[in-house]
Tab-separated table of C-alpha atoms in Angstrom:
chain	number	residue	atom	x	y	z
S	1	MET	CA	95.985	61.597	139.876
S	2	PRO	CA	94.697	64.173	137.338
S	3	LYS	CA	94.572	63.211	133.690
S	4	SER	CA	97.522	64.274	131.570
S	5	ASN	CA	96.549	66.430	128.632
S	6	SER	CA	98.880	67.691	125.891
S	7	ARG	CA	96.863	70.891	125.692
S	8	VAL	CA	97.222	73.218	128.624
S	9	GLU	CA	94.547	75.811	129.158
S	10	ARG	CA	94.345	78.371	131.880
S	11	GLU	CA	92.016	81.340	131.970
S	12	ASN	CA	91.829	84.346	134.205
S	13	ASP	CA	90.844	87.969	133.726
S	14	ASP	CA	93.965	88.861	131.745
S	15	VAL	CA	95.430	85.866	129.937
S	16	CYS	CA	94.364	82.846	127.911
S	17	VAL	CA	97.201	80.341	127.332
S	18	ALA	CA	96.811	77.561	124.771
S	19	GLU	CA	99.705	75.531	123.378
S	20	ASP	CA	102.369	78.147	124.099
S	21	ASN	CA	100.398	80.962	122.436
S	22	VAL	CA	99.616	83.898	124.679
S	23	ILE	CA	96.946	86.451	123.832
S	24	ASN	CA	95.918	88.959	126.434
S	25	ARG	CA	92.753	90.999	126.199
S	26	ARG	CA	94.599	94.226	125.424
S	27	THR	CA	96.345	92.609	122.427
S	28	LEU	CA	93.077	91.105	121.215
S	29	PHE	CA	91.171	94.409	121.476
S	30	SER	CA	94.046	96.273	119.777
S	31	ALA	CA	93.966	93.795	116.906
S	32	ILE	CA	90.200	94.161	116.532
S	33	ALA	CA	90.476	97.960	116.642
S	34	GLY	CA	93.270	97.830	114.059
S	35	MET	CA	91.093	95.784	111.708
S	36	GLY	CA	88.352	98.379	112.091
S	37	VAL	CA	90.760	101.196	111.235
S	38	LEU	CA	91.969	99.278	108.160
S	39	ALA	CA	88.391	98.698	107.013
S	40	ALA	CA	87.537	102.370	107.511
S	41	THR	CA	90.702	103.444	105.671
S	42	GLY	CA	89.882	101.098	102.804
S	43	ALA	CA	86.375	102.554	102.603
S	44	ALA	CA	87.798	106.095	102.632
S	45	VAL	CA	90.280	105.250	99.856
S	46	GLN	CA	87.479	103.659	97.805
S	47	ALA	CA	85.272	106.707	98.397
S	48	GLN	CA	88.164	108.942	97.314
S	49	GLU	CA	88.594	106.876	94.124
S	50	ASP	CA	84.854	107.088	93.481
S	51	ASP	CA	84.830	110.876	93.900
S	52	GLY	CA	85.513	112.368	90.514
S	53	PRO	CA	87.306	115.629	89.850
S	54	ALA	CA	85.264	118.480	91.322
S	55	PRO	CA	85.077	122.263	90.988
S	56	GLY	CA	87.931	123.907	92.878
S	57	ASP	CA	90.297	120.926	92.566
S	58	ILE	CA	93.685	121.616	90.992
S	59	LEU	CA	95.526	119.311	88.600
S	60	VAL	CA	98.692	117.543	89.762
S	61	ASN	CA	101.023	115.346	87.744
S	62	SER	CA	100.272	111.642	88.222
S	63	LYS	CA	104.030	111.041	88.384
S	64	GLY	CA	105.241	112.692	91.551
S	65	GLY	CA	102.254	114.871	92.378
S	66	ALA	CA	103.700	118.247	91.341
S	67	VAL	CA	101.078	120.935	90.734
S	68	LEU	CA	100.620	121.386	86.974
S	69	THR	CA	101.063	124.771	85.367
S	70	PRO	CA	100.256	125.731	81.757
S	71	ALA	CA	104.009	125.712	81.021
S	72	ASP	CA	104.118	121.975	81.855
S	73	ILE	CA	101.906	121.146	78.859
S	74	ASP	CA	103.991	121.017	75.678
S	75	PRO	CA	101.860	121.312	72.501
S	76	THR	CA	104.552	119.464	70.499
S	77	ALA	CA	104.865	116.503	72.898
S	78	LYS	CA	103.895	113.072	71.611
S	79	THR	CA	102.285	112.133	74.895
S	80	VAL	CA	99.548	113.713	76.945
S	81	VAL	CA	100.236	114.721	80.529
S	82	ILE	CA	98.373	112.376	82.871
S	83	ALA	CA	97.087	114.191	85.931
S	84	TYR	CA	94.938	113.667	89.010
S	85	ALA	CA	92.714	116.165	90.794
S	86	GLN	CA	93.808	117.417	94.210
S	87	ASP	CA	91.229	118.931	96.541
S	88	ALA	CA	91.685	121.963	98.819
S	89	ASP	CA	92.777	119.692	101.706
S	90	GLY	CA	95.617	118.254	99.628
S	91	ASN	CA	93.929	114.886	98.994
S	92	VAL	CA	94.816	113.503	95.574
S	93	LYS	CA	91.963	111.653	93.872
S	94	LYS	CA	93.546	108.587	92.295
S	95	GLY	CA	92.249	105.569	90.465
S	96	ASN	CA	91.473	104.931	86.811
S	97	LYS	CA	88.233	106.895	86.818
S	98	ASN	CA	90.144	109.958	88.004
S	99	LYS	CA	92.962	109.909	85.437
S	100	ILE	CA	92.934	113.124	83.443
S	101	ALA	CA	94.659	113.635	80.076
S	102	VAL	CA	95.834	117.224	79.626
S	103	VAL	CA	96.848	118.514	76.186
S	104	LYS	CA	97.428	121.816	74.474
S	105	VAL	CA	96.010	122.327	70.986
S	106	ASP	CA	95.991	125.241	68.589
S	107	ALA	CA	93.388	127.575	70.109
S	108	SER	CA	92.254	128.649	66.621
S	109	ASN	CA	91.082	125.051	65.978
S	110	ILE	CA	88.785	124.848	69.021
S	111	GLY	CA	85.294	123.805	67.917
S	112	SER	CA	82.067	125.274	69.253
S	113	GLU	CA	81.447	122.288	71.584
S	114	SER	CA	84.830	122.876	73.248
S	115	GLU	CA	84.588	126.653	73.562
S	116	GLY	CA	84.729	127.682	77.196
S	117	ARG	CA	85.894	124.228	78.357
S	118	GLY	CA	89.604	125.075	78.268
S	119	VAL	CA	91.882	128.075	78.221
S	120	ASP	CA	94.323	129.153	75.484
S	121	GLY	CA	94.128	125.690	73.853
S	122	LEU	CA	94.677	123.855	77.132
S	123	MET	CA	92.114	121.018	77.379
S	124	ALA	CA	91.426	118.249	79.936
S	125	TYR	CA	89.700	114.912	79.305
S	126	SER	CA	89.255	111.557	80.950
S	127	ALA	CA	92.405	109.570	80.186
S	128	ILE	CA	90.423	106.321	80.010
S	129	CYS	CA	89.451	105.108	76.548
S	130	THR	CA	85.736	104.572	76.033
S	131	HIS	CA	86.405	101.399	74.022
S	132	ALA	CA	88.200	99.004	76.387
S	133	GLY	CA	89.310	101.169	79.304
S	134	CYS	CA	92.981	101.549	78.358
S	135	GLU	CA	94.863	104.751	79.125
S	136	VAL	CA	94.775	107.327	76.313
S	137	LYS	CA	98.333	108.568	76.545
S	138	SER	CA	99.559	109.359	73.051
S	139	PHE	CA	99.204	112.711	71.330
S	140	LEU	CA	99.787	113.233	67.625
S	141	PRO	CA	100.559	116.961	67.448
S	142	ASP	CA	100.730	117.049	63.639
S	143	ARG	CA	97.089	115.877	63.472
S	144	GLY	CA	95.974	117.285	66.838
S	145	VAL	CA	94.488	114.005	68.090
S	146	MET	CA	94.863	111.915	71.223
S	147	ARG	CA	95.424	108.202	70.564
S	148	CYS	CA	94.806	105.087	72.633
S	149	PRO	CA	97.719	102.654	72.163
S	150	CYS	CA	95.650	99.532	72.851
S	151	HIS	CA	93.367	99.448	69.799
S	152	GLY	CA	94.155	102.694	67.981
S	153	SER	CA	91.082	104.791	68.831
S	154	GLU	CA	91.673	108.492	68.211
S	155	PHE	CA	89.931	111.451	69.852
S	156	ASP	CA	89.855	115.129	68.894
S	157	PRO	CA	90.583	117.344	71.916
S	158	ALA	CA	89.724	120.506	69.952
S	159	ASN	CA	86.187	119.175	69.390
S	160	ASN	CA	85.145	117.980	72.848
S	161	GLY	CA	86.949	114.632	72.597
S	162	VAL	CA	84.859	113.227	69.725
S	163	VAL	CA	85.953	109.951	68.156
S	164	GLU	CA	88.002	110.536	65.011
S	165	LYS	CA	88.846	106.847	64.518
S	166	GLY	CA	87.387	103.748	66.197
S	167	PRO	CA	86.905	101.167	67.470
S	168	ALA	CA	85.729	103.504	70.274
S	169	LYS	CA	82.167	104.716	69.695
S	170	HIS	CA	81.878	107.294	72.484
S	171	ARG	CA	83.789	110.531	72.985
S	172	LEU	CA	86.002	111.162	76.004
S	173	ALA	CA	84.411	112.948	78.962
S	174	SER	CA	85.749	116.485	79.338
S	175	LEU	CA	86.325	118.894	82.202
S	176	VAL	CA	85.906	122.654	82.269
S	177	ILE	CA	89.218	124.126	83.398
S	178	ALA	CA	90.709	127.555	84.030
S	179	VAL	CA	94.101	128.904	85.020
S	180	GLU	CA	94.322	130.679	88.375
S	181	ASN	CA	97.590	131.663	90.091
S	182	ASP	CA	99.448	129.658	87.414
S	183	GLN	CA	97.587	126.475	88.421
S	184	ILE	CA	95.119	124.485	86.306
S	185	VAL	CA	91.824	124.563	88.226
S	186	ILE	CA	88.705	122.480	87.576
S	187	LYS	CA	85.558	124.549	87.165
S	188	GLU	CA	83.156	121.697	86.244
S	189	GLY	CA	83.483	117.921	86.632
S	190	PHE	CA	83.291	115.366	83.824
S	191	ASP	CA	80.417	115.993	81.416
S	192	ALA	CA	79.950	112.373	80.290
S	193	GLU	CA	80.458	108.789	81.435
S	194	VAL	CA	84.074	107.863	82.157
S	195	GLY	CA	85.708	104.646	80.979
S	196	ALA	CA	84.806	101.743	78.719
S	197	GLN	CA	81.275	101.804	77.357
S	198	SER	CA	79.344	99.318	75.266
């Protein structure tokens, strides 16, 4: 009489049965292929996050993805508009390194370092503070400075994002932008390192 075994195994070309679990080759290959697609998608998303804003990209609101127009930027608002870049194929470049703070300042106050980087007082900077990497999201219109809420660093958007008040020691990276067909278009990518710096 054959030995009794609590584990039943049977193999053929299509099925492997072990303890009431059935996996056929098609299911196994589909699962492996699916893992490959997930890995490739993850790599593509990471590559997209690593790609910074580029010439030809347009700015879209980080909340909802609507294309930004100059009218969307209120010079009296107490917050900056946080945007992402969207390429010609409609891909939105997300991630902290791609957050863009858009403000409008008095064009008569634009310093020589900022001339030609914006249009009619509209300016775009990295939204990531160079001190600790927090999001620079406050705007003080009476003083014309952008403020990081984490540690109080202040940056002057009319003077190429220079530090007005620390603890940050490095200015915000800026973009060159233009307005075309009522859309804010990037003409040059960030001109400095983005994010927290020592």
